[in-house]
Short mmCIF file of C-alpha atoms in Angstrom, two decimals:
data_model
loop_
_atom_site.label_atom_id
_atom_site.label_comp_id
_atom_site.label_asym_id
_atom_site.label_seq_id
_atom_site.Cartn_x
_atom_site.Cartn_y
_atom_site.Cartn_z
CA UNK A 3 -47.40 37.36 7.75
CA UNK A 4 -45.20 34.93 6.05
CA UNK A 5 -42.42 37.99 5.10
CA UNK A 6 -43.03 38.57 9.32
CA UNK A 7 -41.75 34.81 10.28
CA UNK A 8 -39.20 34.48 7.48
CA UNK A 9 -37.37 37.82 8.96
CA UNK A 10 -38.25 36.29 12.51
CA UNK A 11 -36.11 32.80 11.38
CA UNK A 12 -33.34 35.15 9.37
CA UNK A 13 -32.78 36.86 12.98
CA UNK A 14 -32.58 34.07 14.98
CA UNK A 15 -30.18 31.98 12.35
CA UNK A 16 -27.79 35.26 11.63
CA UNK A 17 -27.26 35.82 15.71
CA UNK A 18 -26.62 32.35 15.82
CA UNK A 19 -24.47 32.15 13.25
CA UNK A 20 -22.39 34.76 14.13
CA UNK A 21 -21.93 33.39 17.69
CA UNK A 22 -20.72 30.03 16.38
CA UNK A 23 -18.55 31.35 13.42
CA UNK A 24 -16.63 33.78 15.03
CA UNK A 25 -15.94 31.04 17.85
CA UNK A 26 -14.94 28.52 15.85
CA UNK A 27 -12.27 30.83 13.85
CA UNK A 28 -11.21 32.34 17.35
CA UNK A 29 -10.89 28.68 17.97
CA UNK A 30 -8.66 28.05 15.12
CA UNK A 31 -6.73 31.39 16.02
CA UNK A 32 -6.15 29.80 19.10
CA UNK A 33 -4.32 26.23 17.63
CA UNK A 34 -2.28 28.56 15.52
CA UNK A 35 -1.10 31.00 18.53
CA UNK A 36 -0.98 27.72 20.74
CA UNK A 37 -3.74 28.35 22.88
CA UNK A 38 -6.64 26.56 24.69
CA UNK A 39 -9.03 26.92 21.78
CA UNK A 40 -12.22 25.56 23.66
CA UNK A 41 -11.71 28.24 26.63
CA UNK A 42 -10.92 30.83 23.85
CA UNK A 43 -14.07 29.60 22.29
CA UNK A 44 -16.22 29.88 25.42
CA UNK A 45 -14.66 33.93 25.60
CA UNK A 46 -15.25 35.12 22.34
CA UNK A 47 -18.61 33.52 22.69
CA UNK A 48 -19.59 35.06 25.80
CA UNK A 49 -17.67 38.94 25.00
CA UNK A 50 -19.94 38.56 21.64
CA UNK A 51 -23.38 37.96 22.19
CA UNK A 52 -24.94 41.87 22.01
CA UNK A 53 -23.04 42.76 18.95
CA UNK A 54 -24.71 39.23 17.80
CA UNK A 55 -27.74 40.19 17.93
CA UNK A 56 -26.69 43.83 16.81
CA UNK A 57 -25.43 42.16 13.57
CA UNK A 58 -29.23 40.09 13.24
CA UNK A 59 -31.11 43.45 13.53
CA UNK A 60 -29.13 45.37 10.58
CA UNK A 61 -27.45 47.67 12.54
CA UNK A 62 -27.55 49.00 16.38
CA UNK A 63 -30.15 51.52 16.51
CA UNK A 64 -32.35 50.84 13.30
CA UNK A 65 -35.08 48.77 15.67
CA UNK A 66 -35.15 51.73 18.31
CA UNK A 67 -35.70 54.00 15.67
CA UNK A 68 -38.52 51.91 14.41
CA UNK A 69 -39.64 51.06 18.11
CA UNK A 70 -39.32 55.34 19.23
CA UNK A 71 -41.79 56.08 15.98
CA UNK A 72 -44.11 53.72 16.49
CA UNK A 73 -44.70 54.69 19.93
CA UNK A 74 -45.12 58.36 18.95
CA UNK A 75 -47.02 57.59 16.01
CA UNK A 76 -49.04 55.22 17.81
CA UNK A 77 -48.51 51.88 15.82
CA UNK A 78 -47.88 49.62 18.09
CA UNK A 79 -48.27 46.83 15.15
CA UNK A 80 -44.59 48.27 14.29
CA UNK A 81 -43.27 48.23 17.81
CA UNK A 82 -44.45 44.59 18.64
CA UNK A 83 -43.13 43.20 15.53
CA UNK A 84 -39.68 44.96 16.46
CA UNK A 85 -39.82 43.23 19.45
CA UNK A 86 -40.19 40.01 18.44
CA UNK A 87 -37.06 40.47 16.34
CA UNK A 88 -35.06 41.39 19.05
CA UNK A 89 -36.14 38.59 21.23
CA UNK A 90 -35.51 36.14 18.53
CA UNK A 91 -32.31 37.69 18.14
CA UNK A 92 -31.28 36.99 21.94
CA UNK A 93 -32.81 33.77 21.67
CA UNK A 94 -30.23 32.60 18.62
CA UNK A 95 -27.41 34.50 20.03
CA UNK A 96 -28.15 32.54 23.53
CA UNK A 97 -28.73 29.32 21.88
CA UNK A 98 -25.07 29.53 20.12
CA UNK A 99 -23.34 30.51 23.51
CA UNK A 100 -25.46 27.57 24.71
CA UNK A 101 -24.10 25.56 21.93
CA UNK A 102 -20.63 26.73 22.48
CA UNK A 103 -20.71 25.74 26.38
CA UNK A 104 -22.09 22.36 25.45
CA UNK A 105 -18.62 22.09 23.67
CA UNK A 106 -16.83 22.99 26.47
CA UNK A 107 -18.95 20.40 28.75
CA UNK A 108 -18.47 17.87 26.74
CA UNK A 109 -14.67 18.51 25.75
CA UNK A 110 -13.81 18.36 29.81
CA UNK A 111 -15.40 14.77 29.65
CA UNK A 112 -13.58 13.58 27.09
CA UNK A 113 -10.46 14.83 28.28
CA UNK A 114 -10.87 12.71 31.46
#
């Protein structure tokens, strides 16, 4: 159980992370070419979000795999827990494009 909720918080951190790293760097990409960074931000967050959670998972089809034997097999022990990683998954990768669009918010209030 506890190796079950440690992979759960891994997934949802890693999709996360990868939403908010890669736009913060497209963000500094953007100073350097001299372009909106926050709107570049918002973009690469948004274009992002599936390979996100395709990053969290170990690979694209490694959970389908696991989800397509444990439905012929009949464990469905297997098939729920693969589940539940891809739903936290979406959940981290949403909650970083989340984050990233409070950034946005907040930098057009600032700026007027």
């Amino acid at each position: 159980m506890f190796v079950f909720v440690s992979n759960l918080i891994y997934n949802f951190f890693i999709a996360f992370g990868v939403i908010i790293g890669a736009s913060v760097f497209a963000g500094i990409a953007a100073l350097i070419n001299n372009h909106p960074p926050v709107r570049t931000m918002f973009h690469v967050a948004s274009s992002i979000k599936i390979w996100a959670v395709a990053v969290a998972l170990g690979g694209t089809f490694s959970s389908f795999r696991i989800i397509e034997q444990g439905l012929i097999k009949g464990e469905l022990k297997s098939v729920v827990k693969q589940i539940f990683y891809i739903v936290t998954a979406l959940i981290g990768a949403n909650l970083g494009y989340s984050f990233v669009k409070l950034i946005q918010r907040c930098g057009a209030i600032w700026i007027k």
